[in-house]
Amino acid sequence: MNFNTICSMNSILRLYPRHKHLIHTLVRRHPLSNAVKRPLALGILRLKSPCDHAINNFCVSSSNSPNVQKLTKPGKDFSDQLSNGPSLRDFTAQSNEASAEVAVDGIEVPYLSHHDVNGQQRKVFFETYGCQMNVNDTEIAWAILKENGFIKADDIKQSDVILVMTCSIREGAEDKIWKRLKYLKSLKQLRKQKQPSAPPVKIGILGCMAERLKEKLISTERAVDVVCGPDAYRDLPRLLSVAGTGQSAVNVQLSLEETYADVMPVRINSTSTSAFISIMRGCDNMCTYCIVPFTRGRERSRPIDSIIEEVKILSDQGLREVTLLGQNVNSYRDTSSAVSYSIPEDKTKNSRGFKTVYKPKVGGRRFSDLLEKVSEVDPEMRIRFTSPHPKDFPDEVLYLIRDRKNICNHIHLPAQSGSNSVLKAMRRGYTLESYMELVEHILSIIPDVALSSDFIAGFCGETEEDHEATLDLMRKVKYSVAYTFPYSMRQKTGAFHRLNDDVPSEVKLRRSGELAKVYREEVLKLNLAQTGETQLILIEGDSKRSEYDLAGRNDANTKVIIPKYTLTWNHKDGQERDARPGDYIAVKITGASSQVLHGNPLFLTTLQNFKTEKEKMQLFQ
Ligand code: 5AD
Ligand code: SF4
């Protein structure tokens, strides 16, 4: 008997409370249940429609049960299907065999009808708040709905379903969404008045806020029909079908396995030259200020092969840049297969002077293995990654960044604070000294690297002296980008339980403003010092400020503005043409502000040839 996964029976019961007896019977009858005792899960139950709560489908993940039809995907464990509803492929199977029945341990259950979860051309409008991960999650949710017969609405007023991808990281992010919900409610009421016979618009809350507030979202804001957590997007078609019957539907089950590895996100912005690829989900770090481990669950990595497959598809589509995404990208570990690029006993080695709260991961394929493979897919595709944790920067990663022309020389190194007592209270696992040692080490290997960071102002117990230490750190490192946030206490976090949110809001705001000011002063110096340099930029499109200019980004991810019409090409075929999105252009930097660089275009080039072409050009000057 080969179980793919064992997951808590309680979690099945929570999902399907009305089928308590059947679940208990199935578990009791299963030959393994005595051996492994409980918690034990046998299979995936799917409900036809939660209004009749009929059990339609029972699918056992044991590979050799004689009278059981196996529906789970090979290698895909069933706990994520259980917690997230049917997978895309399962729905396809159902649509082909809509009237078939499957016998499970003598119980006859018909398949879920494809019709019940099919969107039937209903129009969905998406709104996304929060981080890049949320942009990517929206694309995953959209891929799942598209596969299930929904179509995308570009105009909110023409939509049948409005889905809001939400963020919980700070109270301000949630406040913005509550306000928006008021507007959506009025939209819903207006539609009801104007078209009383039409089916009402359905509103769904997706992502972190859904996970944090769960059913409370529906009881507080009655306009909400669907609440769907970050690991439950596969269940969206079913949740929306429940909402279609006039009931509210909630799935906020977190998973230990879900990475949506088999879902190819459908890009919302199809004109962009770059895309985001999610490589891992969740976070185990438990920094005391942070809600992420509670909204996005435990850390898990997506298998390398599925990531490489996605990069290849994006490269074939002509995309020029991918950003590998995760809450903690560089602690990536693909332990999904027996293949181990690293030596099997290889433990995650933290950067010197850095600690973790969890046990080091062993074996599998590491972030450096992934980065290496991704960079080999297309030498003309730029690779970025975010957001890393400073603890996971082994030299292999740094050497790759230095040596591969298509891995950008930019590292996000969130410091959060420059004070040791605050860092300790935040449970960041490093001191100012070890952070600075890491900065020096990175600079010694990649001298022209751009560093960016996040900072929190006014964390519990932060004094003026602590704040000064953070300002000092900013001056010393000179970040190319720094995000500064006033601290916002979040329920459930370590700080909520154990620390005192004792810095008044006006002080937090003032300190956050001071951090931003020092950052701007330093980045202006950094940017001005680049005047006269020849840099490689990837053109993204028209400048937002002027139709006569183009905007691109350099290796450091700093925006560079160049005029549109003064292009002279030094191209192999001698042809001249206007620059367009996706072009790599050598640019002479002519000026700077704290936000952008300005430059003049020199010649069209490639990622691989830029350095030699630049050297050649300098010889003739
Ligand atoms: N309050 C303020 N900022 C926060 N961040 C995370 N949690 C909080 C919080 N509770 C910031 C951190 C993190 C970034 C994504 O958001 O700086 O790196
Ligand atoms: Fe916001 Fe964090 Fe969730 Fe991203 S992961 S949406 S930043 S709470």
XYZ file of C-alpha atoms and ligand atoms in Angstrom:
647
model
C 0.000 0.000 0.000
C 1.571 3.198 -1.081
C 0.080 6.327 0.351
C 1.149 9.513 -1.271
C 0.306 11.484 1.766
C -1.252 11.262 5.108
C -3.097 14.292 6.245
C -5.175 15.126 9.216
C -8.625 13.599 9.285
C -9.696 16.672 11.182
C -8.938 18.769 8.156
C -11.261 16.609 6.039
C -13.924 16.808 8.679
C -13.582 20.556 8.811
C -14.069 20.694 5.068
C -16.968 18.295 4.948
C -18.567 18.357 8.377
C -21.855 16.936 7.193
C -20.197 13.756 5.980
C -18.720 12.889 9.318
C -20.184 9.387 9.376
C -19.110 8.467 5.879
C -15.591 9.784 6.476
C -15.302 7.806 9.725
C -16.590 4.669 7.999
C -14.162 5.007 5.122
C -11.231 5.602 7.412
C -12.237 2.681 9.669
C -12.609 0.331 6.729
C -9.338 1.170 5.124
C -6.703 -1.535 5.646
C -4.011 0.954 6.593
C -5.938 2.915 9.103
C -5.020 0.663 12.004
C -1.380 0.668 11.107
C -0.958 4.374 10.960
C -3.778 5.185 13.366
C -5.250 8.590 13.095
C -4.807 11.275 11.869
C -5.231 9.548 8.553
C -6.814 10.586 5.355
C -7.824 8.216 2.652
C -8.891 10.223 -0.220
C -10.446 13.191 -1.694
C -14.087 13.891 -1.345
C -15.739 16.169 -3.735
C -19.137 17.648 -3.306
C -21.508 18.016 -6.191
C -22.756 21.285 -4.895
C -22.644 22.230 -1.303
C -26.336 23.076 -1.379
C -27.290 19.428 -1.617
C -23.999 18.295 -0.106
C -24.153 15.026 -1.951
C -20.920 13.137 -2.043
C -20.107 12.691 -5.639
C -16.696 11.474 -5.754
C -14.304 9.626 -3.628
C -10.847 9.137 -4.863
C -8.299 7.109 -3.020
C -4.646 7.861 -3.347
C -3.492 4.383 -2.488
C -2.039 2.879 -5.627
C -3.216 -0.710 -5.385
C -6.590 -0.749 -3.822
C -8.406 -3.294 -6.018
C -11.854 -1.814 -6.267
C -10.949 1.808 -6.285
C -10.561 3.973 -9.317
C -7.501 6.174 -9.002
C -7.950 9.787 -9.939
C -5.113 11.550 -8.232
C -2.242 12.584 -10.421
C 0.869 10.484 -10.288
C 3.333 12.046 -7.922
C 0.905 14.725 -6.856
C -0.048 14.073 -3.345
C -3.622 14.173 -2.546
C -3.593 16.292 0.534
C -3.388 19.402 -1.564
C -6.238 18.197 -3.699
C -8.094 17.506 -0.558
C -7.498 20.886 0.860
C -7.893 22.727 -2.372
C -10.542 20.828 -4.245
C -10.104 19.161 -7.598
C -7.130 19.848 -9.798
C -7.421 21.119 -13.342
C -6.814 17.690 -14.753
C -9.395 16.096 -12.543
C -12.011 18.449 -13.892
C -11.079 17.436 -17.408
C -11.485 13.827 -16.429
C -14.854 14.634 -14.984
C -16.044 16.447 -18.056
C -15.176 13.483 -20.220
C -16.911 11.025 -18.007
C -19.630 13.138 -16.545
C -22.111 10.359 -16.072
C -19.726 7.660 -14.923
C -19.834 6.310 -11.418
C -17.065 5.037 -9.255
C -17.295 2.367 -6.611
C -15.316 3.003 -3.490
C -15.231 0.275 -0.944
C -18.698 -0.722 -2.051
C -20.171 2.778 -1.962
C -21.452 3.985 -5.314
C -20.782 7.664 -5.977
C -21.353 9.450 -9.259
C -18.728 11.866 -10.583
C -19.162 15.528 -10.019
C -20.931 16.919 -13.039
C -18.692 19.144 -15.079
C -21.622 21.451 -15.538
C -21.865 22.323 -11.873
C -18.483 23.957 -11.670
C -18.234 25.293 -15.190
C -18.203 29.059 -15.408
C -20.419 28.959 -18.493
C -18.839 32.090 -19.911
C -19.398 34.130 -16.770
C -17.187 37.233 -16.827
C -14.634 37.650 -14.053
C -12.997 40.929 -13.124
C -9.785 40.801 -11.051
C -8.389 43.429 -8.702
C -4.983 42.834 -7.147
C -3.501 44.435 -4.031
C -0.202 43.721 -2.291
C 3.001 42.103 -3.392
C 4.239 40.556 -6.657
C 3.303 37.180 -5.259
C -0.284 38.387 -5.384
C 0.071 39.388 -9.041
C 1.281 35.878 -9.767
C -1.493 34.357 -7.647
C -4.049 36.331 -9.635
C -2.600 34.805 -12.795
C -2.867 31.331 -11.256
C -6.474 31.926 -10.166
C -7.294 33.237 -13.623
C -5.685 30.186 -15.286
C -7.840 27.893 -13.151
C -11.033 29.787 -13.909
C -10.262 30.085 -17.610
C -9.787 26.330 -17.790
C -13.218 26.005 -16.230
C -15.228 28.087 -18.658
C -14.963 31.580 -17.197
C -13.969 34.547 -19.318
C -12.151 37.714 -18.271
C -13.944 41.036 -17.959
C -11.936 44.167 -18.658
C -14.672 46.424 -17.323
C -15.783 45.905 -13.736
C -19.275 47.136 -14.604
C -19.703 44.392 -17.175
C -18.586 41.574 -14.896
C -20.548 38.730 -13.279
C -17.868 37.962 -10.724
C -15.444 40.362 -9.015
C -12.419 38.772 -7.391
C -10.189 40.817 -5.119
C -6.695 39.473 -4.418
C -5.922 40.896 -1.005
C -3.004 41.741 1.266
C -2.788 41.665 5.064
C 0.771 42.703 5.676
C -0.168 45.997 7.308
C -3.420 47.389 8.642
C -3.291 50.085 5.961
C -3.372 47.454 3.209
C -6.507 45.935 4.706
C -8.167 49.320 5.282
C -7.806 50.059 1.595
C -9.579 46.808 0.739
C -12.410 47.397 3.232
C -13.022 50.771 1.570
C -13.019 49.146 -1.827
C -15.511 46.552 -0.617
C -17.952 49.327 0.245
C -17.748 50.504 -3.351
C -18.164 46.965 -4.691
C -21.220 46.525 -2.496
C -22.774 49.669 -3.969
C -21.998 48.362 -7.450
C -23.755 45.128 -6.607
C -26.823 46.961 -5.286
C -26.960 49.223 -8.300
C -26.912 46.243 -10.660
C -29.724 44.639 -8.656
C -31.830 47.781 -9.003
C -31.157 48.154 -12.708
C -31.436 44.492 -13.677
C -33.553 42.802 -11.017
C -33.961 39.603 -13.044
C -30.247 39.169 -13.817
C -28.148 36.927 -11.540
C -26.485 39.110 -8.905
C -22.805 39.955 -9.190
C -20.671 37.702 -6.989
C -17.814 39.124 -4.950
C -14.892 36.936 -3.924
C -12.053 37.770 -1.532
C -8.883 35.886 -2.335
C -5.442 35.655 -0.753
C -4.001 36.786 2.546
C -6.933 38.753 3.936
C -9.241 35.836 3.126
C -6.903 33.559 5.061
C -6.588 35.920 8.001
C -10.236 36.811 8.475
C -11.964 33.718 7.071
C -15.775 33.688 7.658
C -15.475 37.031 9.483
C -15.181 38.659 6.081
C -18.672 37.500 5.206
C -20.222 38.381 8.532
C -18.641 41.853 8.509
C -19.263 42.648 4.870
C -22.389 40.882 3.720
C -21.693 41.687 0.094
C -18.928 39.056 0.066
C -19.949 35.690 -1.436
C -16.685 33.774 -1.668
C -13.648 33.636 0.627
C -10.690 31.740 -0.794
C -7.266 31.447 0.854
C -3.897 31.360 -0.977
C -3.765 27.552 -1.114
C -7.354 27.053 -2.269
C -7.453 28.592 -5.744
C -8.072 25.201 -7.354
C -11.365 25.182 -5.509
C -12.506 28.528 -6.950
C -14.805 27.059 -9.643
C -16.609 25.040 -6.989
C -16.759 27.965 -4.564
C -18.242 30.175 -7.271
C -20.749 27.499 -8.165
C -21.843 27.415 -4.513
C -22.111 31.199 -4.541
C -24.283 30.847 -7.630
C -26.881 29.034 -5.505
C -27.142 32.048 -3.224
C -24.961 30.713 -0.405
C -21.599 31.972 0.708
C -18.603 29.689 0.230
C -15.335 29.561 2.141
C -12.144 27.566 1.644
C -9.194 28.781 3.655
C -7.487 25.446 4.104
C -3.717 25.858 4.044
C -1.652 23.099 2.501
C 1.776 21.680 3.217
C 2.241 20.804 -0.435
C 0.414 23.163 -2.776
C 2.733 24.996 -5.154
C 0.420 25.134 -8.199
C 3.319 23.519 -10.054
C 1.034 22.222 -12.798
C -0.881 25.462 -13.330
C 0.601 27.670 -16.024
C -0.369 31.191 -14.934
C -2.203 33.194 -17.586
C -0.597 36.593 -17.648
C -2.888 39.505 -16.878
C -0.589 42.040 -18.516
C 0.115 40.308 -21.806
C 2.123 43.192 -23.274
C 4.823 43.150 -20.614
C 8.331 42.005 -21.511
C 8.758 40.395 -18.122
C 6.927 37.834 -16.020
C 6.916 36.486 -12.490
C 7.352 32.838 -11.674
C 6.460 31.526 -8.289
C 9.123 29.063 -7.095
C 8.103 28.548 -3.508
C 5.297 29.496 -1.156
C 4.937 30.218 2.523
C 7.501 31.054 5.141
C 8.962 29.294 8.190
C 10.987 32.201 9.540
C 8.520 33.544 12.061
C 9.882 37.076 12.299
C 7.871 38.458 15.179
C 6.247 41.293 13.208
C 5.100 39.225 10.260
C 1.697 37.801 9.372
C 2.916 35.877 6.312
C 3.506 32.487 8.002
C -0.114 32.661 9.183
C -1.675 33.750 5.903
C 0.486 31.785 3.510
C 1.422 28.828 5.647
C 4.503 26.655 5.798
C 7.370 26.963 3.394
C 7.316 24.594 0.395
C 9.203 24.612 -2.877
C 7.952 23.932 -6.335
C 9.832 21.172 -8.223
C 12.649 22.499 -10.422
C 11.436 20.772 -13.567
C 8.075 22.517 -13.576
C 9.806 25.882 -13.057
C 12.188 25.239 -15.956
C 9.242 24.228 -18.120
C 7.523 27.533 -17.375
C 10.696 29.532 -18.069
C 11.022 27.768 -21.440
C 7.442 28.600 -22.374
C 7.964 32.253 -21.429
C 11.207 32.356 -23.403
C 9.419 30.881 -26.442
C 6.794 33.586 -26.066
C 9.589 36.146 -26.427
C 9.696 37.361 -22.835
C 12.982 38.949 -21.838
C 12.894 38.867 -18.085
C 11.658 36.533 -15.366
C 11.562 37.208 -11.667
C 11.621 34.136 -9.440
C 9.177 34.757 -6.655
C 8.634 33.539 -3.134
C 8.365 34.802 0.425
C 11.818 33.427 1.018
C 13.204 32.545 -2.412
C 16.760 31.694 -1.482
C 15.784 29.062 1.056
C 14.329 27.149 -1.879
C 14.781 23.348 -1.623
C 13.251 20.985 -4.120
C 13.028 17.699 -2.289
C 10.322 16.334 -4.580
C 12.455 13.756 -6.333
C 15.294 11.414 -5.549
C 17.572 13.469 -7.793
C 19.864 15.500 -5.670
C 22.202 17.976 -7.312
C 23.737 18.694 -3.991
C 25.375 16.018 -1.906
C 22.567 14.227 -0.024
C 23.722 15.233 3.465
C 24.235 18.767 2.340
C 22.608 20.994 4.919
C 21.510 24.538 4.255
C 24.449 26.657 5.300
C 23.439 30.002 6.667
C 25.384 33.135 5.834
C 28.081 33.684 8.507
C 26.608 34.887 11.783
C 23.007 34.117 10.744
C 20.610 31.770 12.548
C 17.236 30.231 11.728
C 14.390 29.213 13.977
C 13.837 26.006 12.000
C 15.926 22.896 11.405
C 18.292 23.193 8.409
C 16.976 21.558 5.268
C 18.903 18.557 4.035
C 19.414 17.178 0.523
C 17.371 18.028 -2.531
C 18.074 20.772 -5.002
C 18.968 24.174 -3.651
C 18.381 27.728 -4.800
C 21.796 27.810 -6.477
C 20.892 24.635 -8.431
C 17.661 26.260 -9.538
C 19.276 29.571 -10.426
C 21.911 27.814 -12.490
C 19.337 25.776 -14.423
C 17.037 28.751 -14.982
C 19.901 30.862 -16.298
C 20.741 28.146 -18.837
C 17.300 28.181 -20.476
C 17.773 31.348 -22.493
C 21.010 33.355 -22.311
C 19.091 36.428 -23.508
C 16.576 36.267 -20.707
C 17.282 38.321 -17.612
C 16.790 36.562 -14.292
C 15.833 38.331 -11.082
C 14.601 36.959 -7.778
C 12.677 38.328 -4.836
C 12.289 38.295 -1.900
C 15.316 36.634 -0.350
C 16.322 36.434 3.299
C 19.885 37.543 4.137
C 20.539 34.276 5.997
C 20.569 32.198 2.785
C 23.363 33.616 0.648
C 25.939 30.900 0.183
C 28.897 31.733 -2.057
C 27.536 29.480 -4.841
C 24.650 31.915 -5.297
C 26.959 34.927 -5.274
C 29.341 33.350 -7.824
C 26.421 32.574 -10.113
C 25.218 36.162 -9.951
C 28.746 37.351 -10.715
C 29.428 34.897 -13.536
C 26.138 34.596 -15.416
C 25.497 37.543 -17.667
C 21.761 36.995 -17.551
C 21.443 36.946 -13.741
C 21.036 40.570 -12.715
C 23.571 42.059 -10.327
C 20.950 43.090 -7.886
C 20.271 41.630 -4.455
C 17.402 42.532 -2.200
C 18.767 42.254 1.308
C 15.992 43.212 3.730
C 17.663 44.599 6.846
C 14.484 45.772 8.674
C 16.542 47.623 11.294
C 20.075 48.744 12.090
C 19.740 48.195 15.829
C 20.738 44.922 17.464
C 18.095 45.095 20.176
C 15.355 45.688 17.588
C 16.706 42.928 15.335
C 16.609 40.593 18.328
C 13.033 41.585 19.177
C 12.115 41.012 15.535
C 13.796 37.584 15.717
C 15.660 38.214 12.498
C 18.470 35.825 13.384
C 21.345 38.260 12.752
C 23.082 41.262 14.233
C 24.002 44.524 12.562
C 27.602 43.296 12.507
C 26.792 40.027 10.724
C 24.557 41.892 8.256
C 27.383 44.335 7.483
C 29.828 41.458 7.166
C 27.503 39.895 4.603
C 27.242 43.197 2.701
C 31.047 43.430 2.583
C 31.321 39.818 1.496
C 28.779 40.288 -1.297
C 30.592 43.423 -2.467
C 33.923 41.606 -2.448
C 32.521 38.987 -4.839
C 30.233 41.236 -6.928
C 31.691 44.754 -6.667
C 29.084 46.386 -8.914
C 26.082 44.769 -7.214
C 23.061 46.926 -6.388
C 21.563 46.307 -2.962
C 18.009 47.091 -1.942
C 16.230 46.654 1.358
C 13.086 46.883 3.496
C 12.921 48.743 6.794
C 10.329 48.895 9.538
C 10.113 52.097 11.575
C 8.821 52.144 15.149
C 8.864 48.439 15.978
C 8.036 47.511 19.581
C 10.543 49.082 21.946
C 12.417 51.035 19.257
C 14.168 54.052 20.772
C 15.491 57.183 19.045
C 18.943 55.630 19.363
C 17.781 52.459 17.607
C 16.251 54.599 14.870
C 19.537 56.503 14.473
C 21.324 53.171 14.051
C 18.984 52.326 11.150
C 19.624 55.723 9.532
C 23.348 55.026 9.891
C 23.027 51.657 8.227
C 21.229 53.297 5.314
C 23.975 55.864 4.902
C 26.658 53.192 5.028
C 25.159 50.740 2.538
C 23.561 53.203 0.053
C 20.681 51.127 -1.188
C 19.468 51.415 -4.768
C 15.941 50.923 -3.459
C 14.670 51.023 0.121
C 11.094 50.466 1.195
C 10.275 51.944 4.571
C 7.168 50.993 6.522
C 5.744 52.266 9.786
C 5.257 49.225 12.008
C 1.748 47.834 12.044
C 0.854 45.308 14.737
C -0.755 42.155 13.317
C -2.758 39.682 15.338
C -1.351 36.174 15.798
C 2.252 37.283 15.313
C 4.953 36.803 17.950
C 5.071 40.547 18.600
C 1.293 40.652 19.115
C 1.545 37.987 21.818
C 4.738 38.994 23.544
C 5.702 42.584 22.812
C 4.350 45.989 23.486
C 3.402 48.153 20.502
C 4.676 51.159 22.402
C 5.862 53.584 19.722
C 3.109 56.162 19.055
C 1.798 56.250 15.457
C 3.015 59.782 14.838
C 6.530 58.745 15.902
C 6.399 55.691 13.604
C 5.334 57.933 10.729
C 7.971 60.510 11.464
C 10.732 57.886 11.663
C 9.524 56.162 8.513
C 9.609 59.550 6.751
C 13.145 60.162 8.008
C 14.269 56.764 6.734
C 12.755 57.539 3.340
C 14.466 60.929 3.277
C 17.917 59.527 4.065
C 17.372 56.810 1.488
C 16.529 59.444 -1.161
C 19.611 61.519 -0.278
C 21.873 58.485 -0.547
C 20.336 57.072 -3.714
C 20.632 60.453 -5.399
C 24.396 60.347 -4.745
C 24.502 56.759 -5.973
C 22.596 57.622 -9.146
C 24.561 60.800 -9.909
C 27.806 58.830 -9.589
C 26.668 56.723 -12.545
C 26.728 59.696 -14.924
C 29.022 58.939 -17.849
C 28.713 55.158 -17.491
C 27.651 52.956 -20.379
C 24.892 50.674 -19.141
C 22.738 47.970 -20.607
C 19.009 48.541 -20.373
C 16.026 46.439 -21.296
C 13.335 48.579 -22.901
C 9.937 48.149 -21.212
C 7.836 50.655 -23.144
C 6.942 54.326 -23.372
C 7.892 56.579 -20.508
C 4.859 57.425 -18.381
C 5.891 61.073 -18.290
C 6.573 61.796 -21.939
C 5.487 60.285 -25.217
C 8.865 61.263 -26.679
C 10.749 59.012 -24.272
C 11.196 55.327 -23.680
C 11.656 53.670 -20.303
C 13.862 50.706 -19.574
C 15.641 49.180 -16.603
C 19.309 48.579 -15.956
C 20.805 45.570 -14.207
C 20.169 47.145 -10.808
C 16.476 47.465 -11.732
C 16.730 51.270 -11.758
C 14.524 52.948 -14.324
C 16.413 54.607 -17.180
C 14.711 57.110 -19.483
C 16.001 57.614 -23.027
C 14.716 59.787 -25.871
C 12.776 57.907 -28.536
C 13.840 59.494 -31.743
C 17.596 59.919 -31.650
C 18.532 56.287 -32.022
C 21.584 55.325 -33.998
C 22.172 51.634 -34.411
C 25.417 49.841 -34.542
C 23.681 46.621 -35.346
C 25.164 43.600 -37.102
C 22.963 43.963 -40.175
C 23.438 47.732 -40.221
C 19.693 48.278 -40.155
C 18.112 51.176 -38.360
C 14.866 51.064 -36.495
C 13.142 52.553 -33.489
C 13.748 50.820 -30.208
C 10.878 48.721 -28.930
C 9.955 46.852 -25.758
C 12.176 43.822 -25.306
C 15.272 45.427 -26.889
C 18.562 45.508 -25.047
C 20.153 48.896 -25.621
C 23.525 50.258 -24.598
C 22.940 53.653 -23.032
C 25.244 56.459 -21.946
C 23.987 57.818 -18.615
C 23.687 61.598 -18.794
C 21.885 62.559 -15.605
C 19.977 61.326 -12.587
C 17.401 62.067 -9.943
C 16.744 59.991 -6.832
C 14.219 57.955 -8.808
C 15.492 57.562 -12.354
C 18.545 57.750 -14.555
C 18.522 59.603 -17.860
C 20.581 58.494 -20.806
C 21.269 58.568 -24.503
C 20.931 55.383 -26.529
C 24.144 54.178 -28.176
C 23.451 50.878 -29.900
C 21.198 47.881 -29.974
C 22.906 44.917 -28.354
C 22.380 41.615 -26.588
C 22.885 40.495 -23.020
C 25.748 38.226 -24.020
C 27.510 40.712 -26.341
C 27.080 43.927 -24.411
C 30.365 43.766 -22.502
C 32.573 43.080 -25.527
C 30.724 45.607 -27.699
C 31.102 48.210 -24.968
C 34.837 47.522 -24.686
C 35.225 47.747 -28.455
C 33.372 51.050 -28.512
C 35.560 52.435 -25.718
C 38.687 51.560 -27.739
C 37.515 53.888 -30.516
C 36.752 56.785 -28.187
N 4.425 46.236 9.800
C 5.158 46.971 8.942
N 5.882 46.454 7.950
C 5.878 45.124 7.812
N 6.487 44.313 6.934
C 6.143 43.045 7.207
N 5.312 43.010 8.260
C 5.135 44.288 8.659
C 4.393 44.890 9.689
N 3.670 44.170 10.531
C 7.409 44.796 5.898
C 8.790 44.185 6.042
C 8.832 43.213 4.913
C 7.984 43.884 3.889
C 7.469 42.998 2.816
O 6.923 44.411 4.638
O 9.736 45.209 5.863
O 10.148 42.962 4.445
Fe 0.705 40.989 1.575
Fe 2.525 39.336 2.526
Fe 0.290 38.339 1.622
Fe 2.066 39.436 -0.090
S 2.335 37.607 1.184
S -0.090 39.746 -0.072
S 2.877 41.113 1.177
S 0.554 39.653 3.394
